[in-house]
GROMACS .gro file of C-alpha atoms in nm:
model
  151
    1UNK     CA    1   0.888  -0.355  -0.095
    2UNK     CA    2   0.534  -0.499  -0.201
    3UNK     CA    3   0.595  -0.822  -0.034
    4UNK     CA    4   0.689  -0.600   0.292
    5UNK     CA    5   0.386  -0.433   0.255
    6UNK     CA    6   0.148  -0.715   0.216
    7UNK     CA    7   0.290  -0.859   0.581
    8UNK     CA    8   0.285  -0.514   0.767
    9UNK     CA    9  -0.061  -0.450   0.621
   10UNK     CA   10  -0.258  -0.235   0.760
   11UNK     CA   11   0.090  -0.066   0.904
   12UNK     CA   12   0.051   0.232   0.638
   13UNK     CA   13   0.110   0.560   0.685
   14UNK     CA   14   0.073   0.889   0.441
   15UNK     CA   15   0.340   1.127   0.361
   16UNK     CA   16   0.214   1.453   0.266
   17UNK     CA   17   0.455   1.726   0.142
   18UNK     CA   18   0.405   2.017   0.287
   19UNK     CA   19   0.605   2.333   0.215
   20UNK     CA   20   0.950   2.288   0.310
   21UNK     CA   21   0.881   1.960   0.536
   22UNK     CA   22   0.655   1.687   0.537
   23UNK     CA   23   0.387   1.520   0.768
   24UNK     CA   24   0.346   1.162   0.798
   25UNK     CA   25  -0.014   1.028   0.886
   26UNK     CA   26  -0.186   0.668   0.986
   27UNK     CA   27  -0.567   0.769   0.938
   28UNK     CA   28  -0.595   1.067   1.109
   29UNK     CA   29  -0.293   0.994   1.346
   30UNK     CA   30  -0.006   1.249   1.344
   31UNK     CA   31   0.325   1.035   1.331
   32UNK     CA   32   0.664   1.110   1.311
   33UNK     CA   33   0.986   0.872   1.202
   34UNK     CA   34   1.169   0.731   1.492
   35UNK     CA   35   1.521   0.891   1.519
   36UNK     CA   36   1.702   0.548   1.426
   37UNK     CA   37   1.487   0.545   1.134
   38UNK     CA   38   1.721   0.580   0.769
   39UNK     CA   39   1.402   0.834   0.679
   40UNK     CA   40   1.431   1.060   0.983
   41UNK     CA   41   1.747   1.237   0.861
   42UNK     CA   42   1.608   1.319   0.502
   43UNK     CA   43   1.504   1.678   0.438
   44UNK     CA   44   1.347   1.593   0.098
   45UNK     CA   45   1.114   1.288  -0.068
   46UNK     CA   46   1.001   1.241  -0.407
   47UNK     CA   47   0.690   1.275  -0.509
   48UNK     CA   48   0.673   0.933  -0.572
   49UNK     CA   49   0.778   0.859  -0.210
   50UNK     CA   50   0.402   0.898  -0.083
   51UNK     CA   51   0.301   0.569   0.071
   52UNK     CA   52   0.531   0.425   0.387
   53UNK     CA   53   0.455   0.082   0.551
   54UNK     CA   54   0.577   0.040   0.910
   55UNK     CA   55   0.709  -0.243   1.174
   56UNK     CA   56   0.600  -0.110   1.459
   57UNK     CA   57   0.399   0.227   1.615
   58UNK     CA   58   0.540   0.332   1.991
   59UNK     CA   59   0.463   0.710   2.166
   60UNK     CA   60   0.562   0.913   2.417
   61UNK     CA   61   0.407   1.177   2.605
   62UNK     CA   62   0.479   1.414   2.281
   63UNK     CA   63   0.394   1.202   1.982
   64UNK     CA   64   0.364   0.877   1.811
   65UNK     CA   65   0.653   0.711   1.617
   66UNK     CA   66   0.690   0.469   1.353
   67UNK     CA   67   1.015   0.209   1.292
   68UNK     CA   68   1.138   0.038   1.029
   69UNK     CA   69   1.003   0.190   0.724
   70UNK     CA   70   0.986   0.162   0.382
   71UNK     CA   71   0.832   0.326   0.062
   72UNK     CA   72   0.532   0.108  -0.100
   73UNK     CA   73   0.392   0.182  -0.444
   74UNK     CA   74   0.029   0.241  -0.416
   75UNK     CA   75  -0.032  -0.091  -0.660
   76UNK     CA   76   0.029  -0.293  -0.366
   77UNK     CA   77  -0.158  -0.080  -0.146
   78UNK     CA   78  -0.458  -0.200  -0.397
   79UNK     CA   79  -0.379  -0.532  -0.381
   80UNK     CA   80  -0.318  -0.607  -0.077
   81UNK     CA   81  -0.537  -0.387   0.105
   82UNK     CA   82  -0.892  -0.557   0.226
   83UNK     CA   83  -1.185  -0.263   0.061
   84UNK     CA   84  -1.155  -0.127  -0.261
   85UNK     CA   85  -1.397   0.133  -0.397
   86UNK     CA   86  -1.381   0.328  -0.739
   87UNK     CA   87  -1.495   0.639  -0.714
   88UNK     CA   88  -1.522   0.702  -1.149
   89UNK     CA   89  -1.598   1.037  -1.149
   90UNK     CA   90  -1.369   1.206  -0.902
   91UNK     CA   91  -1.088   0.967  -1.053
   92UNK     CA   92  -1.031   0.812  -0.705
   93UNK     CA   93  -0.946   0.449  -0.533
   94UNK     CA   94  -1.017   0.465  -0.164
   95UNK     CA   95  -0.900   0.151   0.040
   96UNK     CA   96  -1.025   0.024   0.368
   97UNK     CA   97  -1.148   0.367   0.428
   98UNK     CA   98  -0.907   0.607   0.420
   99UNK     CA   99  -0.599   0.502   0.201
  100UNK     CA  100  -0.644   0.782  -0.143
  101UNK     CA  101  -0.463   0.703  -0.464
  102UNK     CA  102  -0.556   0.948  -0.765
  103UNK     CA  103  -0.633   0.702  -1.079
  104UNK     CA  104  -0.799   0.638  -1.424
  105UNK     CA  105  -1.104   0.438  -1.359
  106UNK     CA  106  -1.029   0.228  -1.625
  107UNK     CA  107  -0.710   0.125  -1.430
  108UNK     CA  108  -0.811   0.102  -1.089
  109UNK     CA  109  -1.120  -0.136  -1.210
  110UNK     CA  110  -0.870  -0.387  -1.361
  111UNK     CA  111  -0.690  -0.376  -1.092
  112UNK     CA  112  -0.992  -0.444  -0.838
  113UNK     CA  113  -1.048  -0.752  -1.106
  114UNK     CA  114  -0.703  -0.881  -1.063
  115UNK     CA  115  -0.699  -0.819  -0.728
  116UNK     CA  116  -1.002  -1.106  -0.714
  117UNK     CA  117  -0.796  -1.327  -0.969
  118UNK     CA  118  -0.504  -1.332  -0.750
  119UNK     CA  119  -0.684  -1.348  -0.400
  120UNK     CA  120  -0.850  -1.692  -0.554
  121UNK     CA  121  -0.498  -1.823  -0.724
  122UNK     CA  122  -0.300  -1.759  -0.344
  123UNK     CA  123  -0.615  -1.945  -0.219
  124UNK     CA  124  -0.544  -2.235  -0.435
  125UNK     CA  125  -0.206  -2.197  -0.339
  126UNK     CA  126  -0.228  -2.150   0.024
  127UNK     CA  127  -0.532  -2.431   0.058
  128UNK     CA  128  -0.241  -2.698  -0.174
  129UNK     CA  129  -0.553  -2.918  -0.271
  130UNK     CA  130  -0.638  -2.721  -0.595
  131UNK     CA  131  -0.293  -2.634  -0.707
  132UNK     CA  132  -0.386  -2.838  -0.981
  133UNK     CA  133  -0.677  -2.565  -1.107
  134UNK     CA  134  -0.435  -2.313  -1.132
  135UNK     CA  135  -0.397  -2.229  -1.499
  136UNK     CA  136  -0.104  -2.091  -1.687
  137UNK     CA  137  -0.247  -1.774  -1.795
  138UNK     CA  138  -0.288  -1.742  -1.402
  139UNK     CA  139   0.064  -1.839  -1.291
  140UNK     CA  140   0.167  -1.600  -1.583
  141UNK     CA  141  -0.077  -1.325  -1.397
  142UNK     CA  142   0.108  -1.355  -1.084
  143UNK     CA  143   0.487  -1.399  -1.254
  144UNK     CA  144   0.395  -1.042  -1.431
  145UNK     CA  145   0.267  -0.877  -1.155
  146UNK     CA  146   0.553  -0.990  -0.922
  147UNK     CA  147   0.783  -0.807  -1.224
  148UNK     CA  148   0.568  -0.504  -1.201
  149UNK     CA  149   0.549  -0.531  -0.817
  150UNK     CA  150   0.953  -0.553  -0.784
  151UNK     CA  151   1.029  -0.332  -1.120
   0.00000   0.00000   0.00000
């Protein structure tokens, strides 16, 4: 799902558990799963099951709906979202503003760093002139975290 994720970005959206139910959130937008979506019909998510990324965002007179979703791991949120701020103390990453993901500092600082390594290795790759410069402990970077991206 983290390659879905990095083309819908910024189509996220926040599912908080609430009691019994849930409620699903882009910013501070109240959405709800379409009714042809597979997640409309389930009762229950794991805890894991935080983080959706979504095709498309339509509403009616009553509310705003979201298609074609699917459950992202918060790495890729990290990586493929555009602001990244450590907050050390409070144990926090906040992307672009509003995205919250509860983690060490240690971790979430190596990941802002290997966020940068791979934004300038896809830039190599995307640009094709300096393919070339692109090292094998960096095409071993990307191989691993496409394992732990898809794992």
């Amino acid at each position: 799902h983290a390659i879905v994720c990095a083309g819908l970005y910024p189509n996220i959206a926040r599912l908080d558990h609430e009691g019994s139910g849930y409620a699903l959130w882009h910013k501070d937008e109240r959405l709800y799963f379409n009714t042809s979506s597979v997640n409309a019909s389930k009762k229950r998510f794991l805890i894991t099951e935080k983080w959706v990324v979504f095709d498309e965002k339509f509403g009616t007179a009553k509310r705003t709906s979201v298609s074609a979703t699917a459950f992202v791991h918060p790495l890729a949120l990290i990586l493929f979202g555009t602001n990244v701020i450590v907050k050390h103390t409070e144990r926090l990453v906040i992307v672009d503003d509003w995205i919250q993901i509860t983690m060490a500092p240690q971790t979430s600082v190596m990941l802002r760093e290997i966020k940068k390594q791979v934004r300038s290795v896809l830039e190599k790759m995307i640009d094709g002139s300096n393919t070339r410069e692109i090292g094998d402990i960096e095409m071993k970077m990307i191989e691993g975290l496409c394992k732990i991206l898809t794992g």
